[in-house]
Coordinates of C-alpha atoms and ligand atoms in Angstrom, one line a residue:
X1 CA 0.3 0.0 0.0
X2 CA 1.1 3.4 -1.3
X3 CA 1.0 6.0 1.3
X4 CA 0.5 9.8 1.1
X5 CA -0.6 12.7 2.9
X6 CA -2.4 16.2 2.2
X7 CA -2.5 19.4 3.8
X8 CA -4.6 20.6 1.5
X9 CA -8.6 20.5 1.1
X10 CA -10.1 17.0 1.7
X11 CA -12.6 17.9 -1.3
X12 CA -9.3 18.3 -3.1
X13 CA -7.9 14.8 -2.8
X14 CA -7.4 12.6 -6.0
X15 CA -8.9 9.3 -4.7
X16 CA -11.9 7.2 -5.2
X17 CA -13.5 7.2 -1.6
X18 CA -13.2 9.7 1.2
X19 CA -13.4 8.5 4.5
X20 CA -14.6 11.1 6.9
X21 CA -15.0 10.6 11.2
X22 CA -18.5 12.0 12.3
X23 CA -18.8 12.8 16.0
X24 CA -21.9 11.9 17.9
X25 CA -25.0 14.1 17.6
X26 CA -22.8 16.6 15.2
X27 CA -24.3 19.2 13.6
X28 CA -24.4 19.7 9.9
X29 CA -25.7 23.3 9.6
X30 CA -21.8 24.5 11.2
X31 CA -17.9 23.9 10.9
X32 CA -16.7 20.7 9.0
X33 CA -19.9 19.2 8.3
X34 CA -21.3 22.1 6.5
X35 CA -18.3 22.2 4.3
X36 CA -18.7 18.3 3.6
X37 CA -22.6 18.6 3.4
X38 CA -22.0 21.7 0.8
X39 CA -19.0 19.6 -1.3
X40 CA -21.4 16.4 -1.6
X41 CA -24.6 17.9 -2.7
X42 CA -26.5 18.0 0.9
X43 CA -26.1 14.1 1.3
X44 CA -24.2 14.2 4.1
X45 CA -27.4 16.1 5.9
X46 CA -29.9 13.9 4.8
X47 CA -28.0 11.1 6.1
X48 CA -27.4 12.7 9.5
X49 CA -31.0 14.3 10.1
X50 CA -32.9 11.3 9.4
X51 CA -30.5 9.6 12.0
X52 CA -29.1 6.9 9.2
X53 CA -26.0 7.8 11.1
X54 CA -25.6 9.0 14.5
X55 CA -22.3 9.6 14.8
X56 CA -22.0 6.3 17.5
X57 CA -18.5 4.6 17.6
X58 CA -18.2 1.7 14.6
X59 CA -21.1 3.0 12.6
X60 CA -20.9 3.9 9.0
X61 CA -22.8 5.2 6.2
X62 CA -21.4 4.9 2.2
X63 CA -22.8 7.3 0.1
X64 CA -22.5 7.8 -3.6
X65 CA -21.8 11.2 -4.9
X66 CA -23.1 12.9 -7.9
X67 CA -20.3 12.9 -10.7
X68 CA -21.2 16.6 -11.2
X69 CA -17.3 17.7 -11.4
X70 CA -17.9 20.6 -8.6
X71 CA -17.3 19.9 -4.9
X72 CA -15.2 16.7 -4.2
X73 CA -13.2 15.0 -6.8
X74 CA -14.3 11.8 -4.8
X75 CA -17.1 10.0 -6.0
X76 CA -17.9 8.1 -2.7
X77 CA -17.8 9.1 0.9
X78 CA -17.9 6.6 4.2
X79 CA -19.0 8.6 6.8
X80 CA -18.0 6.6 10.0
X81 CA -18.9 7.4 13.4
X82 CA -16.2 7.6 16.4
X83 CA -18.7 8.6 19.1
X84 CA -18.2 11.7 21.7
X85 CA -15.9 14.2 20.3
X86 CA -14.6 15.0 23.8
X87 CA -13.3 11.8 23.8
X88 CA -11.7 11.6 20.6
X89 CA -7.9 11.4 20.5
X90 CA -5.3 9.6 18.7
X91 CA -6.4 6.0 19.9
X92 CA -9.8 6.8 18.3
X93 CA -8.3 8.1 15.0
X94 CA -6.4 4.3 14.8
X95 CA -9.8 2.6 15.2
X96 CA -11.7 5.0 13.0
X97 CA -8.9 4.7 10.4
X98 CA -9.5 0.8 10.6
X99 CA -12.8 0.8 10.5
X100 CA -12.7 2.7 7.3
X101 CA -10.5 0.7 5.1
X102 CA -11.9 -2.1 6.2
X103 CA -15.6 -0.9 5.0
X104 CA -14.2 0.1 1.6
X105 CA -11.8 -2.7 1.1
X106 CA -15.0 -4.2 1.3
X107 CA -16.6 -2.3 -1.6
X108 CA -13.3 -2.9 -3.6
X109 CA -12.6 0.7 -3.2
X110 CA -8.9 1.0 -4.4
X111 CA -7.5 4.7 -3.4
X112 CA -8.8 6.0 -0.3
X113 CA -8.7 9.5 1.6
X114 CA -8.6 9.4 4.8
X115 CA -10.4 12.5 6.9
X116 CA -9.3 12.1 10.6
X117 CA -10.4 15.2 11.7
X118 CA -8.5 16.8 15.1
X119 CA -6.8 19.4 13.2
X120 CA -6.1 21.0 16.7
X121 CA -4.1 18.3 17.4
X122 CA -0.1 16.9 16.6
X123 CA -0.4 16.4 13.3
X124 CA 2.1 13.8 13.4
X125 CA 0.4 11.3 15.4
X126 CA -3.2 11.7 14.1
X127 CA -1.3 10.9 10.9
X128 CA 0.5 8.2 12.7
X129 CA -2.6 6.6 14.4
X130 CA -4.2 6.9 10.9
X131 CA -1.7 4.7 9.2
X132 CA -1.2 2.0 12.2
X133 CA -4.8 1.9 12.4
X134 CA -5.4 1.4 8.6
X135 CA -2.3 -1.4 8.3
X136 CA -3.9 -3.2 11.2
X137 CA -7.2 -2.7 10.0
X138 CA -5.9 -4.5 7.1
X139 CA -4.5 -8.1 8.5
X140 CA -6.4 -11.0 7.4
X141 CA -5.6 -14.0 9.4
X142 CA -6.8 -16.2 6.1
X143 CA -2.9 -16.9 5.1
X144 CA -3.5 -20.5 4.1
X145 CA -6.9 -20.3 2.7
X146 CA -6.9 -20.7 -1.3
X147 CA -10.8 -20.8 -1.9
X148 CA -12.6 -17.5 -0.4
X149 CA -9.3 -15.7 0.5
X150 CA -10.0 -11.6 1.0
X151 CA -7.9 -10.8 -2.3
X152 CA -8.8 -7.3 -2.5
X153 CA -6.4 -4.5 -1.5
X154 CA -5.9 -1.3 -1.4
X155 CA -3.5 0.3 -3.2
X156 CA -3.1 4.0 -2.3
X157 CA -4.0 5.6 1.4
X158 CA -4.0 9.6 1.7
X159 CA -4.0 11.0 4.8
X160 CA -5.7 14.6 4.7
X161 CA -5.5 16.7 7.6
X162 CA -5.9 20.5 6.3
X163 CA -4.0 23.0 7.1
X164 CA -1.2 20.5 8.8
X165 CA 2.8 21.0 8.7
X166 CA 3.5 18.8 5.8
X167 CA 7.2 17.2 7.5
X168 CA 4.6 16.8 10.8
X169 CA 2.3 14.5 8.5
X170 CA 5.2 12.8 6.8
X171 CA 7.1 12.1 10.2
X172 CA 3.5 10.8 11.1
X173 CA 3.1 8.2 8.5
X174 CA 6.6 6.7 8.6
X175 CA 5.8 6.1 12.0
X176 CA 2.3 5.0 11.5
X177 CA 3.5 2.4 8.9
X178 CA 6.6 1.2 11.2
X179 CA 4.0 0.6 14.3
X180 CA 1.2 -1.1 12.1
X181 CA 3.8 -3.5 10.5
X182 CA 5.3 -4.6 13.8
X183 CA 1.9 -5.4 15.2
X184 CA 1.0 -7.2 12.0
X185 CA 4.4 -8.9 12.3
X186 CA 3.2 -9.8 16.3
X187 CA -0.2 -11.0 14.3
X188 CA 1.5 -13.0 11.6
X189 CA 3.8 -15.1 14.0
X190 CA 1.1 -15.7 17.0
X191 CA -1.6 -17.1 13.6
X192 CA 1.0 -19.6 12.5
X193 CA 0.2 -23.3 13.4
X194 CA 2.2 -25.0 15.7
X195 CA 3.8 -27.4 12.7
X196 CA 5.5 -23.8 11.2
X197 CA 6.0 -21.5 14.1
X198 CA 8.6 -24.1 15.9
X199 CA 11.1 -22.8 18.5
X200 CA 13.8 -22.7 15.3
X201 CA 11.7 -21.3 13.2
X202 CA 10.6 -18.6 16.0
X203 CA 14.4 -18.1 16.5
X204 CA 14.8 -17.2 12.5
X205 CA 12.2 -15.2 12.7
X206 CA 14.1 -13.3 15.4
X207 CA 17.3 -13.2 13.3
X208 CA 15.7 -11.9 10.2
X209 CA 14.2 -8.8 11.5
X210 CA 17.9 -8.5 13.7
X211 CA 19.6 -8.8 10.5
X212 CA 17.1 -6.8 8.5
X213 CA 16.5 -3.6 11.3
X214 CA 19.8 -4.0 12.7
X215 CA 19.7 -5.2 16.1
X216 CA 22.3 -7.5 17.9
X217 CA 21.1 -10.7 18.5
X218 CA 22.2 -14.0 20.3
X219 CA 20.3 -17.5 19.9
X220 CA 21.3 -19.9 23.0
X221 CA 20.5 -23.5 22.0
X222 CA 20.0 -26.4 24.4
X223 CA 23.5 -26.5 25.4
X224 CA 24.0 -23.3 26.2
X225 CA 20.9 -23.0 28.4
X226 CA 22.1 -26.4 30.3
X227 CA 25.2 -24.2 30.6
X228 CA 23.6 -21.8 32.6
X229 CA 21.4 -24.2 34.5
X230 CA 18.0 -23.1 33.2
X231 CA 16.4 -26.6 34.9
X232 CA 12.9 -24.8 34.9
X233 CA 12.8 -23.7 31.4
X234 CA 14.5 -27.1 30.3
X235 CA 12.0 -29.3 32.2
X236 CA 9.6 -27.9 30.1
X237 CA 11.2 -28.8 26.7
X238 CA 11.8 -32.0 27.8
X239 CA 8.9 -33.7 26.2
X240 CA 9.2 -32.0 22.6
X241 CA 11.2 -34.0 19.7
X242 CA 11.6 -29.6 19.1
X243 CA 15.1 -28.5 20.4
X244 CA 13.9 -24.9 22.8
X245 CA 15.6 -21.8 22.0
X246 CA 16.1 -18.5 23.8
X247 CA 16.1 -15.6 22.1
X248 CA 18.1 -12.5 23.3
X249 CA 17.8 -9.3 21.0
X250 CA 19.4 -6.1 22.0
X251 CA 18.8 -2.8 20.8
X252 CA 21.5 -0.2 21.4
X253 CA 21.2 4.1 20.7
X254 CA 23.3 4.6 17.9
X255 CA 26.9 5.8 19.3
X256 CA 26.1 3.7 22.6
X257 CA 28.6 0.9 23.7
X258 CA 27.1 -0.4 26.7
X259 CA 24.6 0.4 29.5
X260 CA 26.1 2.5 32.1
X261 CA 26.4 1.4 35.8
X262 CA 23.2 3.0 37.4
X263 CA 21.5 3.2 34.2
X264 CA 17.7 2.1 33.6
X265 CA 18.1 -1.2 31.4
X266 CA 14.4 -2.3 30.2
X267 CA 13.9 -5.9 29.5
X268 CA 10.8 -7.1 27.5
X269 CA 10.5 -10.7 28.2
X270 CA 7.7 -13.1 26.8
X271 CA 6.2 -16.3 26.8
X272 CA 7.2 -18.3 23.8
X273 CA 5.6 -21.6 23.6
X274 CA 5.0 -22.8 20.3
X275 CA 2.6 -25.2 21.2
X276 CA 1.0 -25.9 24.5
X277 CA -0.4 -29.5 24.6
X278 CA -0.4 -29.3 28.8
X279 CA 2.4 -32.0 28.4
X280 CA 1.7 -35.0 31.1
X281 CA -0.8 -33.2 32.6
X282 CA -2.5 -32.9 29.0
X283 CA -5.1 -30.8 28.0
X284 CA -8.7 -31.6 27.3
X285 CA -9.3 -31.7 23.1
X286 CA -11.6 -28.8 22.9
X287 CA -10.1 -25.6 21.6
X288 CA -6.5 -27.1 22.0
X289 CA -6.1 -26.3 18.6
X290 CA -5.9 -22.7 19.8
X291 CA -2.8 -23.2 21.7
X292 CA -0.8 -22.6 19.1
X293 CA -0.8 -18.7 19.7
X294 CA 0.8 -19.7 23.2
X295 CA 4.3 -18.5 22.0
X296 CA 2.0 -14.5 21.5
X297 CA 4.1 -13.2 24.8
X298 CA 7.3 -14.0 22.7
X299 CA 6.0 -12.4 19.6
X300 CA 5.3 -9.7 21.3
X301 CA 8.4 -9.2 22.3
X302 CA 10.2 -9.5 18.7
X303 CA 7.3 -7.0 17.5
X304 CA 8.0 -4.3 19.9
X305 CA 12.2 -4.9 19.0
X306 CA 11.0 -5.2 15.5
X307 CA 9.9 -1.5 15.6
X308 CA 12.0 -0.2 18.2
X309 CA 14.8 -0.9 16.1
X310 CA 13.7 1.6 13.2
X311 CA 12.1 4.1 15.6
X312 CA 15.6 4.6 17.7
X313 CA 14.8 5.6 20.8
X314 CA 17.3 6.9 23.1
X315 CA 17.4 4.3 25.7
X316 CA 18.7 1.0 25.5
X317 CA 16.2 -2.0 25.2
X318 CA 16.6 -5.8 25.8
X319 CA 14.2 -8.2 24.3
X320 CA 14.2 -12.0 25.6
X321 CA 12.1 -14.8 24.5
X322 CA 12.3 -18.6 25.8
X323 CA 10.8 -20.4 23.5
X324 CA 9.7 -24.4 23.6
X325 CA 6.9 -27.1 23.0
X326 CA 4.9 -28.4 25.8
X327 CA 4.6 -31.8 24.7
X328 CA 3.8 -35.2 26.6
X329 CA 6.0 -38.5 25.7
X330 CA 8.4 -40.7 27.5
X331 CA 11.0 -38.3 28.2
X332 CA 8.5 -35.4 29.4
X333 CA 8.8 -34.4 32.9
X334 CA 6.2 -36.1 35.1
X335 CA 3.6 -34.3 37.9
X336 CA 5.6 -34.6 41.2
X337 CA 9.0 -34.2 39.8
X338 CA 11.4 -31.6 41.3
X339 CA 13.6 -29.1 38.7
X340 CA 16.0 -26.6 39.9
X341 CA 15.9 -22.8 38.2
X342 CA 18.6 -21.1 37.1
X343 CA 18.8 -19.1 40.3
X344 CA 19.2 -22.3 42.1
X345 CA 15.3 -22.1 43.5
X346 CA 13.5 -25.6 43.6
X347 CA 10.4 -26.1 41.7
X348 CA 8.0 -29.0 42.5
X349 CA 6.2 -29.5 39.2
X350 CA 2.4 -30.0 40.4
X351 CA 1.6 -29.8 36.9
X352 CA 2.9 -29.5 33.9
X353 CA 0.3 -27.5 32.3
X354 CA 1.7 -24.7 34.4
X355 CA 4.7 -24.5 31.9
X356 CA 4.8 -20.5 31.1
X357 CA 6.1 -19.6 34.3
X358 CA 8.9 -21.9 34.3
X359 CA 10.3 -20.9 31.1
X360 CA 9.8 -17.3 32.2
X361 CA 11.6 -17.7 36.1
X362 CA 14.4 -18.7 33.8
X363 CA 14.2 -16.0 31.1
X364 CA 13.7 -12.9 33.6
X365 CA 16.4 -14.5 35.7
X366 CA 18.9 -14.5 32.5
X367 CA 18.1 -11.0 31.7
X368 CA 18.8 -9.8 35.2
X369 CA 22.1 -11.3 34.4
X370 CA 22.5 -9.5 31.4
X371 CA 22.1 -6.7 33.3
X372 CA 18.4 -5.4 33.1
X373 CA 16.9 -3.6 35.7
X374 CA 13.2 -3.5 35.1
X375 CA 11.7 -6.2 33.2
X376 CA 8.0 -6.2 31.8
X377 CA 7.4 -9.7 31.0
X378 CA 4.4 -10.7 28.9
X379 CA 2.6 -14.0 28.2
X380 CA -0.8 -16.3 27.8
X381 CA -0.2 -17.4 31.2
X382 CA -3.5 -18.1 32.6
X383 CA -7.3 -19.1 31.5
X384 CA -8.0 -17.2 34.5
X385 CA -7.6 -14.1 33.5
X386 CA -10.0 -14.4 30.8
X387 CA -12.6 -15.7 33.5
X388 CA -11.9 -12.2 35.7
X389 CA -11.0 -9.8 32.8
X390 CA -12.6 -11.0 29.4
X391 CA -11.0 -10.0 26.2
X392 CA -11.2 -6.8 27.4
X393 CA -8.6 -5.7 29.6
X394 CA -5.1 -7.2 29.9
X395 CA -4.1 -8.4 33.5
X396 CA -1.2 -6.3 35.0
X397 CA 1.0 -7.2 38.2
X398 CA 3.8 -6.2 39.5
X399 CA 6.0 -4.7 42.4
X400 CA 6.6 -1.5 40.7
X401 CA 3.6 0.6 41.3
X402 CA 5.1 3.7 39.2
X403 CA 5.9 0.9 36.4
X404 CA 2.7 -0.5 36.4
X405 CA 0.8 2.8 36.6
X406 CA 3.3 4.0 33.5
X407 CA 2.5 1.1 31.1
X408 CA -1.6 1.4 32.5
X409 CA -1.3 4.9 31.0
X410 CA 1.1 3.9 28.2
X411 CA -2.1 1.6 26.9
X412 CA -4.5 4.2 27.2
X413 CA -3.6 6.5 24.8
X414 CA -3.3 4.1 22.1
X415 CA -6.7 2.2 23.1
X416 CA -5.2 -0.4 24.9
X417 CA -6.6 -1.5 28.6
X418 CA -4.8 -2.8 31.2
X419 CA -6.5 -3.5 34.8
X420 CA -4.0 -4.2 37.7
X421 CA -4.7 -7.0 40.1
X422 CA -3.0 -7.4 43.2
X423 CA 0.1 -8.9 44.3
X424 CA -0.2 -9.0 47.8
X425 CA 2.3 -11.3 50.1
X426 CA 0.0 -13.4 51.1
X427 CA -0.9 -14.9 47.6
X428 CA 2.8 -16.3 47.6
X429 CA 1.6 -18.8 50.8
X430 CA -0.5 -20.7 47.7
X431 CA 2.8 -21.6 46.1
X432 CA 4.5 -23.0 48.8
X433 CA 5.9 -26.8 48.4
X434 CA 5.8 -29.3 51.0
X435 CA 9.7 -30.5 49.7
X436 CA 10.9 -28.0 47.8
X437 CA 10.9 -24.1 47.6
X438 CA 7.9 -23.3 45.9
X439 CA 5.3 -25.4 43.6
X440 CA 4.2 -24.4 39.9
X441 CA 0.3 -24.2 40.6
X442 CA -1.3 -22.5 43.6
X443 CA -4.8 -23.9 43.7
X444 CA -8.4 -22.7 42.4
X445 CA -8.0 -19.4 43.8
X446 CA -6.9 -16.2 42.1
X447 CA -5.1 -18.6 39.4
X448 CA -3.6 -15.1 37.4
X449 CA -2.1 -13.8 40.4
X450 CA -0.4 -16.9 42.0
X451 CA 1.1 -17.4 38.5
X452 CA 2.2 -13.8 38.9
X453 CA 3.9 -14.6 42.6
X454 CA 5.2 -17.4 41.1
X455 CA 7.1 -15.0 38.8
X456 CA 7.5 -12.5 41.2
X457 CA 10.3 -15.2 43.2
X458 CA 12.8 -14.3 40.0
X459 CA 11.8 -10.4 39.9
X460 CA 13.7 -9.8 43.3
X461 CA 15.7 -6.8 43.5
X462 CA 14.4 -4.9 39.8
X463 CA 11.5 -3.2 39.0
X464 CA 9.3 -5.6 37.5
X465 CA 5.6 -5.9 35.8
X466 CA 3.9 -8.9 34.3
X467 CA 1.0 -8.6 31.7
X468 CA -1.0 -11.7 31.3
X469 CA -2.7 -11.4 28.1
X470 CA -4.4 -14.6 27.3
X471 CA -7.6 -13.1 27.5
X472 CA -6.7 -10.1 24.9
X473 CA -4.7 -11.5 22.3
X474 CA -7.2 -13.5 20.5
X475 CA -10.1 -11.9 19.0
X476 CA -13.1 -14.3 18.6
X477 CA -15.2 -12.2 16.7
X478 CA -14.0 -9.6 14.3
X479 CA -14.3 -5.8 15.0
X480 CA -14.9 -2.7 12.6
X481 CA -11.7 -1.7 13.1
X482 CA -9.9 -5.5 13.0
X483 CA -10.0 -8.9 11.9
X484 CA -11.2 -12.0 14.1
X485 CA -7.9 -13.8 15.2
X486 CA -4.7 -12.4 16.8
X487 CA -4.7 -8.8 18.1
X488 CA -1.3 -8.1 18.5
X489 CA -2.1 -6.4 21.7
X490 CA 0.2 -4.3 23.6
X491 CA 2.7 -3.8 21.3
X492 CA 1.2 -0.4 20.5
X493 CA 1.4 0.2 24.5
X494 CA 5.2 -0.9 24.8
X495 CA 6.4 1.2 21.8
X496 CA 4.4 4.2 23.2
X497 CA 5.9 3.0 26.8
X498 CA 9.5 3.0 25.3
X499 CA 8.9 6.1 23.6
X500 CA 7.3 7.9 27.1
X501 CA 10.1 6.7 28.8
X502 CA 12.8 8.3 26.2
X503 CA 11.2 12.1 26.7
X504 CA 11.6 11.5 30.2
X505 CA 15.0 10.7 30.0
X506 CA 15.9 13.8 27.6
X507 CA 14.2 15.5 30.3
X508 CA 16.0 14.5 33.2
X509 CA 19.1 14.3 31.2
X510 CA 19.3 18.4 30.1
Ligands
LIG601 N1 -1.3 -21.1 28.0 C1 -1.9 -21.6 28.9 C2 -2.8 -20.4 29.5 C3 -4.0 -20.1 28.3 C4 -5.2 -21.0 28.5 C5 -4.1 -19.6 27.4 C6 -6.3 -20.9 28.0 C7 -4.8 -18.9 26.6 C8 -6.3 -20.0 26.8 C9 -1.3 -22.1 30.6 O1 0.2 -22.6 30.1 C10 -2.0 -22.8 31.0 O2 -2.4 -24.0 30.6 N2 -2.5 -22.7 32.5 C11 -2.7 -23.3 33.3 C12 -2.3 -23.4 34.4 C13 -2.8 -23.8 35.4 C14 -2.4 -25.7 35.3 C15 -2.7 -23.4 36.9 C16 -4.8 -22.7 33.1 O3 -4.8 -21.6 33.2 O4 -5.7 -23.8 33.0
LIG602 MN1 -0.2 -24.6 29.8
LIG603 ZN1 0.9 -22.1 28.4

């Protein structure tokens, strides 16, 4: 898709269709809609006065404009409801753009002008949000379909913000493209069947982004994982014929050699279970096919690193992805086995299906060994989080309230919701073992919290937050602004988090 910008009048945009945001209960006898109405020969007014379109979020009306030669150059107009004007910000622009391109692609439109209308806001932010939303909106999970596949494409997109600074618009488009493509990169990995996304293949994908965008990479194979003493990680990999991999990606700002003493060093750590059968504690077969997405946390880390390598923030970032299958076999770990984590802690494995926390324990410890002072881990960790929060909010827990608040705010700005669950020390009692230091499950109560309490045992001495994306990483239904399937949740929030942290670091450094 070719992406352009225009700071001229919407009516002059040389496209087949214009998509325009319309606020809830917006008037047509003044302001922007009055102009739009005039350019469309009164069509806008008739649609809104008859309440065919009230401006509620996700609503659309598709209009055929007269080919009069006057008014707008475009011959089609899509009105897209975006809700309350007072709540309309970057996150809503992104959803507007997604809904617009999906609706127009369905009508086989090839060239689209997006009119997000946030004339007073930062033009770079608005154009970035529009482009990111459009790219995310066009993703389809039908890669392996040969019939009834979505073959239609939008060839040209023009972001129209009247009177905006052209340079800011272009900067925004570049950022939006990077962010949108990185979110879709994560979604594509998450969508792959287990047979096509083994730990080895995932590590190859990591190597590819490192080569393409310039990141340092180190992939630890089974022998090196053994040398590091990662008994918790290895206990999960035992049952599989596929060798485990530990991916380590490093982003360093230009000209920087190493992280200085006392400097904050953020590591993103993501669960990369390329298929979770449950192991010997095998899962029921119903819906087990979905467990191909149990590597989404890891894919999220790779997506963020892919974006960061291009956006080049001024702070160093580490990405760590432990990856393995969780399979039953004659070699698999058995319930009751005791394993020794990299830190020396002993773990009684009560349930081999609580494997995510086992691989994260060693990955978090390894991030610390590499110098991380701050860790955000992300994982499709517990079914319990969907019971608690559904597919609306990602669960967030941790030991550093400032960090948690900052992630929540970063999410709010991009339209991703996080809801904090408590992590009082009392919950740790539930994972005390009779024969080892801790056990890997804490009973039926507070499943998402006890899983986090387990990881906390390996995150001492650092600032730490944990995202449980099991409920939000997969959409069972399509939305106006995106397809069903992998959502790429948290990629945008974390990119925004890093950009916000960069601005803060710049402020304090002078
Ligand atoms: N990958 C699953 C969590 C999951 C379940 C993600 C459903 C998405 C949808 C995880 O490894 C797991 O199996 N967790 C168990 C933990 C239990 C054994 C304590 C769970 O949530 O049932
Ligand atoms: Mn499991
Ligand atoms: Zn799992």
